CSV table of C-alpha atoms in Angstrom, one decimal:
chain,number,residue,atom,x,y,z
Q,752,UNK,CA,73.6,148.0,44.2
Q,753,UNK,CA,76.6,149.1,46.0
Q,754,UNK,CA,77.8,147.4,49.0
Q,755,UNK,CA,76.0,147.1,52.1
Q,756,UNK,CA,77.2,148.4,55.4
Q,757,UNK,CA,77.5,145.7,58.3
Q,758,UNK,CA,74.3,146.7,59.5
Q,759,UNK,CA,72.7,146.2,56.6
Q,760,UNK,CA,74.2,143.2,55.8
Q,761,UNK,CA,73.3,142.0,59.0
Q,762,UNK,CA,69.8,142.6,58.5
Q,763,UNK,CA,69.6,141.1,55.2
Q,764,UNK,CA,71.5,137.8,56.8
Q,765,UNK,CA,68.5,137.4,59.4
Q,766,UNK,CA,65.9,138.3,56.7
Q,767,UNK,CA,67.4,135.3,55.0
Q,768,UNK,CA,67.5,132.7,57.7
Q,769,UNK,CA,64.0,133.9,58.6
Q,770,UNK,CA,62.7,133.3,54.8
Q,771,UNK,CA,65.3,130.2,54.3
Q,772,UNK,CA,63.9,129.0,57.3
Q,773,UNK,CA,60.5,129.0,56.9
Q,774,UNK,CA,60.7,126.9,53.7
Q,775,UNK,CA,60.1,123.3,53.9
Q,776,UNK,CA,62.8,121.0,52.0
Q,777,UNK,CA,62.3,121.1,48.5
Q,778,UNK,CA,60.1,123.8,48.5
Q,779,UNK,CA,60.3,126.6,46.5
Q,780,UNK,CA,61.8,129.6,48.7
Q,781,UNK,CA,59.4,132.4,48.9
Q,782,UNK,CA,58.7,135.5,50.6
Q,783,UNK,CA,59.7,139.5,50.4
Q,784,UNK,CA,63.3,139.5,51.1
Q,785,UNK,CA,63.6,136.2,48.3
Q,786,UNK,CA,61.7,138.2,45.7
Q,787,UNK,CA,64.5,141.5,46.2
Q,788,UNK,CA,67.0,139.2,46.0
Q,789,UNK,CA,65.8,137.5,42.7
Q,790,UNK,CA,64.9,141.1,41.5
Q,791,UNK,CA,68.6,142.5,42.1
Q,792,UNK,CA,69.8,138.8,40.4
Q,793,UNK,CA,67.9,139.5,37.3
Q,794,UNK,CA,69.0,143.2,36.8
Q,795,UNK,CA,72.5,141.9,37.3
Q,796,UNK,CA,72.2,138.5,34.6
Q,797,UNK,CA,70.7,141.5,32.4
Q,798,UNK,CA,74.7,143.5,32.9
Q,799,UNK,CA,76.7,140.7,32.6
Q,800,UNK,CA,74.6,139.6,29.5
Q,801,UNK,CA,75.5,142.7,27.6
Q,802,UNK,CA,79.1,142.3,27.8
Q,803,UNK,CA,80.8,140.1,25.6
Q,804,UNK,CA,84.8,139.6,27.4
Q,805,UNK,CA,84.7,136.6,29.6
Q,806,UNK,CA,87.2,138.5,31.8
Q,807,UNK,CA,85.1,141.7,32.0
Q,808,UNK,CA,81.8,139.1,33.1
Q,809,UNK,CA,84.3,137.7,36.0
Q,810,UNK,CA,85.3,140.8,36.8
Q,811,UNK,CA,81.4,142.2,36.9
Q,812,UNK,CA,80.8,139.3,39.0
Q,813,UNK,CA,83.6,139.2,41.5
Q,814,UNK,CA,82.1,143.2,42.4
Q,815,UNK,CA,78.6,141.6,42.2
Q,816,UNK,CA,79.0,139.1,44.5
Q,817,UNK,CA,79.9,140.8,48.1
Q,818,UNK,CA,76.1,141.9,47.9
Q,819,UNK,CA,74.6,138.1,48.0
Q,820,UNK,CA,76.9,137.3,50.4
Q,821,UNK,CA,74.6,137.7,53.5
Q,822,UNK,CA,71.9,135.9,51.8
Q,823,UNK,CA,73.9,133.1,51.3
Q,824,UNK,CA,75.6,133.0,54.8
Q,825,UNK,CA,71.5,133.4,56.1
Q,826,UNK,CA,70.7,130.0,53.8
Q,827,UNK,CA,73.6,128.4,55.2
Q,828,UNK,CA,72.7,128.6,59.0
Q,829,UNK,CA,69.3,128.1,58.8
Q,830,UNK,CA,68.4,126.8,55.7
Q,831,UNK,CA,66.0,123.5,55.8
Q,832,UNK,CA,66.9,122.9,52.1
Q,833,UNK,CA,64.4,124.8,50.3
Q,834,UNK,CA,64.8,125.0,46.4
Q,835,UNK,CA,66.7,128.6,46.0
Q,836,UNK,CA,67.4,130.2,42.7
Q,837,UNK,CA,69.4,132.8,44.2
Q,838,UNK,CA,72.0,130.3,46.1
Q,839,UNK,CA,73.1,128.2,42.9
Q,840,UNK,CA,73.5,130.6,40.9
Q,841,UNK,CA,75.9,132.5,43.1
Q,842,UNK,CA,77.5,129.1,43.6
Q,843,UNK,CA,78.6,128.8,40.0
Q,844,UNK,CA,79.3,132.8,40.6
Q,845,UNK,CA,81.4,131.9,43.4
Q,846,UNK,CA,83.6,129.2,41.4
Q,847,UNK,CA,83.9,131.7,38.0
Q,848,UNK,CA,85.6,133.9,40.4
Q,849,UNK,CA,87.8,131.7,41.8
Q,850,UNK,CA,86.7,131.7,45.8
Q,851,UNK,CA,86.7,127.9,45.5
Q,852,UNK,CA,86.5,127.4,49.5
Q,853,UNK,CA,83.3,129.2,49.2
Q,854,UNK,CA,81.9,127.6,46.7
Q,855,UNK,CA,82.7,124.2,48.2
Q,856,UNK,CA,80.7,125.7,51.4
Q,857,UNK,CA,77.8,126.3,48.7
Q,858,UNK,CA,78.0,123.2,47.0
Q,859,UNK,CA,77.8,120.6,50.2
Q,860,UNK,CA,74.5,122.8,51.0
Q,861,UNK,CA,73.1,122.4,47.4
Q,862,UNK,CA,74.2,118.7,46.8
Q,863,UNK,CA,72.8,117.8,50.1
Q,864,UNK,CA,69.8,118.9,49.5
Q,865,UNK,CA,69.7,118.0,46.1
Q,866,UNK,CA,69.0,121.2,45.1
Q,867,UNK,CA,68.6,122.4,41.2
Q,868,UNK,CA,69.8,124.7,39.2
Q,869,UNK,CA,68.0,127.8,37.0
Q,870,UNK,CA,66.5,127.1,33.6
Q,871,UNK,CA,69.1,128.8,32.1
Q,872,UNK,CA,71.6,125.8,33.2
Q,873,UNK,CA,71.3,122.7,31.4
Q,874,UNK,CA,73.5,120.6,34.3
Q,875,UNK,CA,73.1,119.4,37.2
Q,876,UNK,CA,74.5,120.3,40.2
Q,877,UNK,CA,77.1,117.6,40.7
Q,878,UNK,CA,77.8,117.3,37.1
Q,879,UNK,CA,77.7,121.0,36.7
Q,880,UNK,CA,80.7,121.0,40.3
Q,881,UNK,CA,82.6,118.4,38.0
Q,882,UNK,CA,83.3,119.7,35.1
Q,883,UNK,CA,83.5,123.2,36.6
Q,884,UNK,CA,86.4,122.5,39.2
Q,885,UNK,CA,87.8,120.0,36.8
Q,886,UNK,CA,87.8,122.9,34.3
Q,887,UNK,CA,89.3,125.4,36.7
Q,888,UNK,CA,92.4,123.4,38.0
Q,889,UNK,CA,93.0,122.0,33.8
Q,890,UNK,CA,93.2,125.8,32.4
Q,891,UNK,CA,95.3,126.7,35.3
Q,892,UNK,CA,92.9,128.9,37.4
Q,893,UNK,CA,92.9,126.5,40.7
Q,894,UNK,CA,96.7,125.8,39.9
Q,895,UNK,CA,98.5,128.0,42.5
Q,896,UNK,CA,98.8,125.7,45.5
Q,897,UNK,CA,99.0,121.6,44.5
Q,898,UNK,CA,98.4,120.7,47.6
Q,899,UNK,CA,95.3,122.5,48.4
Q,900,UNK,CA,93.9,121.3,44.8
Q,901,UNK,CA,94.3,118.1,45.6
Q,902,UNK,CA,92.4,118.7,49.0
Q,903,UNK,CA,89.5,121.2,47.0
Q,904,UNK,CA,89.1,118.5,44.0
Q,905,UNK,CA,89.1,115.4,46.3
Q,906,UNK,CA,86.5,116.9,48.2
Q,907,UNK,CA,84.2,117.5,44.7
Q,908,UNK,CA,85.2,113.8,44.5
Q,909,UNK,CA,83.4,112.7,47.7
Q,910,UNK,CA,80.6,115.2,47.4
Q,911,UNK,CA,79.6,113.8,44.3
Q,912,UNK,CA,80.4,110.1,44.4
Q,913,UNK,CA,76.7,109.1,44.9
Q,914,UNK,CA,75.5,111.3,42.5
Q,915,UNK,CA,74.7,110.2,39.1
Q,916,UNK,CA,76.9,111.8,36.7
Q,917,UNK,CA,77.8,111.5,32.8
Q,918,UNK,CA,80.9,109.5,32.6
Q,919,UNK,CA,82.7,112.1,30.9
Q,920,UNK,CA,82.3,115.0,33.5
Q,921,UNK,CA,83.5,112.5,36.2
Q,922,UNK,CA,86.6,111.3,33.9
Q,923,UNK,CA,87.2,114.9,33.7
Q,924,UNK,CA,87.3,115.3,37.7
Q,925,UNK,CA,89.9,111.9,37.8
Q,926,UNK,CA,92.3,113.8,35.5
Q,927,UNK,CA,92.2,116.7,37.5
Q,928,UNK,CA,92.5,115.0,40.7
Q,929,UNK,CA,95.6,112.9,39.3
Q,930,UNK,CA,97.2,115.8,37.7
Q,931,UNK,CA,97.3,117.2,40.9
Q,932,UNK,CA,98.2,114.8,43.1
Q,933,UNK,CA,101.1,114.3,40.4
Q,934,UNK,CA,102.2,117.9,41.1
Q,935,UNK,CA,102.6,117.4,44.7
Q,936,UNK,CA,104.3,113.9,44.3
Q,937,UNK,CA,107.2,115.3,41.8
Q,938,UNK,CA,106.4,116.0,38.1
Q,939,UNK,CA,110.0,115.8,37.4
Q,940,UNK,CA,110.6,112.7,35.4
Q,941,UNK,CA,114.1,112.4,36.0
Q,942,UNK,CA,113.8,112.4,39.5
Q,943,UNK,CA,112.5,109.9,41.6
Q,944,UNK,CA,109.7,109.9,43.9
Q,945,UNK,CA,110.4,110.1,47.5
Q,946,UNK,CA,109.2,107.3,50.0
Q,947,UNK,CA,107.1,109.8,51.5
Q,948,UNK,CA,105.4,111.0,47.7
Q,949,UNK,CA,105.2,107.1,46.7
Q,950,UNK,CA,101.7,106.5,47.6
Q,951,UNK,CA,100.4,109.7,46.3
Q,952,UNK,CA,102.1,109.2,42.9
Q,953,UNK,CA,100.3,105.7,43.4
Q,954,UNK,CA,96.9,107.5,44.0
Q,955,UNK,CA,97.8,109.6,40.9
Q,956,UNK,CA,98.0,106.7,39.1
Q,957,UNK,CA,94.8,105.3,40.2
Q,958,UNK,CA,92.9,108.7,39.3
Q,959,UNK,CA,94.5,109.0,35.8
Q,960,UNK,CA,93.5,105.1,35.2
Q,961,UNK,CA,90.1,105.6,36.7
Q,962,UNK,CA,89.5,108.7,33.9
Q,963,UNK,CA,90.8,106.3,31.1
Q,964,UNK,CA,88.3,103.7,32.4
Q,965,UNK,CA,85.5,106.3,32.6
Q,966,UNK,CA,86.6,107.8,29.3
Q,967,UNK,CA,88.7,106.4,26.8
Q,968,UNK,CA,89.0,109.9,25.1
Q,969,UNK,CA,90.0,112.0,28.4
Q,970,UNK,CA,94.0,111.7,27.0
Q,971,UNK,CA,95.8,110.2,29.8
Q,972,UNK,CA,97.4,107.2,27.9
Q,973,UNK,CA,101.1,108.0,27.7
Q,974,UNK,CA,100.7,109.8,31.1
Q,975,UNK,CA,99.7,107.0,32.8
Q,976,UNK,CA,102.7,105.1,30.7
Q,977,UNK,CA,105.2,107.5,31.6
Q,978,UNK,CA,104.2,107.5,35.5
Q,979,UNK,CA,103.9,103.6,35.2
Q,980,UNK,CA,107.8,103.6,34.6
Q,981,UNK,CA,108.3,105.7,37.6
Q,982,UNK,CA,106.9,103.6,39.9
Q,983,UNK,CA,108.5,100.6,38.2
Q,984,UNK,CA,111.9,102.3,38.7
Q,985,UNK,CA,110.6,103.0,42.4
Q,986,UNK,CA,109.4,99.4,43.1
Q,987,UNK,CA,112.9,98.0,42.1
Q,988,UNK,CA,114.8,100.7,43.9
């Protein structure tokens, strides 16, 4: 499928709010347009499948994705919440990529409307947005700007604090979170914090404690040691 022209993509963005739409919450989406967009979905599981890089699959699916992207924007505006196959799978699409804002837009959609994902996932959503962005920021991919992680994973954070998740997957998000939060306070040991980066190396603290609590396996221990110093040295300063 090659790109479609902003006509086209137009079309295929009130096609979608029409089908999205008409689709009581819950419901399995249906109609013409759906059925295309499943089609086109399938043929492209069926490429990626037959190549074995991970790189070359993101790569596939960063040129995939501009083609679902009126779909999803036609879900989005006029969706009523309406089980659809397409839309989560493009959201884990969307965070293999790396277009993180975009798959946060996804995921409040999804979550909200407690939405599934394919057979061929065996997570949930929220656990599936855990480990995922956890995942991302830990192996360095959503490690460019500290201070926008920290915005992006606290917001997986709130979107997914009601959820029921395994305590693992939400230790995972903690570390993450404090990691993060650790980056933008001042990762350098020998200096100390700033007055103004206190009480986020305080809320760093609390995340990294929070994963140990969750998981005593998530290997925080001599962090949380080493930052515990830190603030002692800060408290008496």
């Amino acid at each position: 499928m090659s790109h479609l022209s902003p006509a086209l993509r137009h079309q295929a963005r009130i096609l979608a709010e029409r089908a999205s739409a008409n689709t009581e919450p819950g419901a399995p989406t249906s109609g013409s347009q759906y059925e295309l967009q499943l089609y086109q979905l399938a043929e492209d599981r069926r490429r990626l499948k037959s190549i074995q890089s991970v790189k070359s699959k993101i790569e596939l699916k960063a040129k995939l994705l501009p083609n679902y992207d009126a779909w999803i924007d036609g879900v989005l505006a006029a969706g009523k919440g309406g089980q659809d196959d397409v839309l989560t799978t493009i959201l884990v699409w969307y965070i293999d990529v790396g277009q993180f804002d975009r798959a946060l837009q996804v995921a409040r959609y999804a979550v909200e409307h407690k939405m599934t994902l394919p057979d061929q996932y065996s997570r949930d959503i929220p656990t599936m947005l855990l480990d995922e962005f956890a995942g991302a920021y830990l192996t360095g991919t959503l490690a460019n700007d500290h201070k926008q992680t920290v915005d992006i994973l606290g917001a997986v954070a709130d979107l997914t604090k009601d959820s029921d998740t395994p305590d693992q997957a939400r230790a995972k998000l903690c570390k993450a979170l404090g990691y993060a939060q650790l980056a933008v306070a001042g990762p350098d040991e020998k200096k100390d914090f700033t007055r103004a980066k206190l009480s986020l190396a305080q809320a760093a603290r609390d995340n990294l404690k929070r994963a140990l609590d969750l998981f005593e396996g998530v290997g925080v221990k001599k962090d949380i040691e080493r930052l515990d110093r830190r603030l002692k040295k800060a408290a008496q300063g």
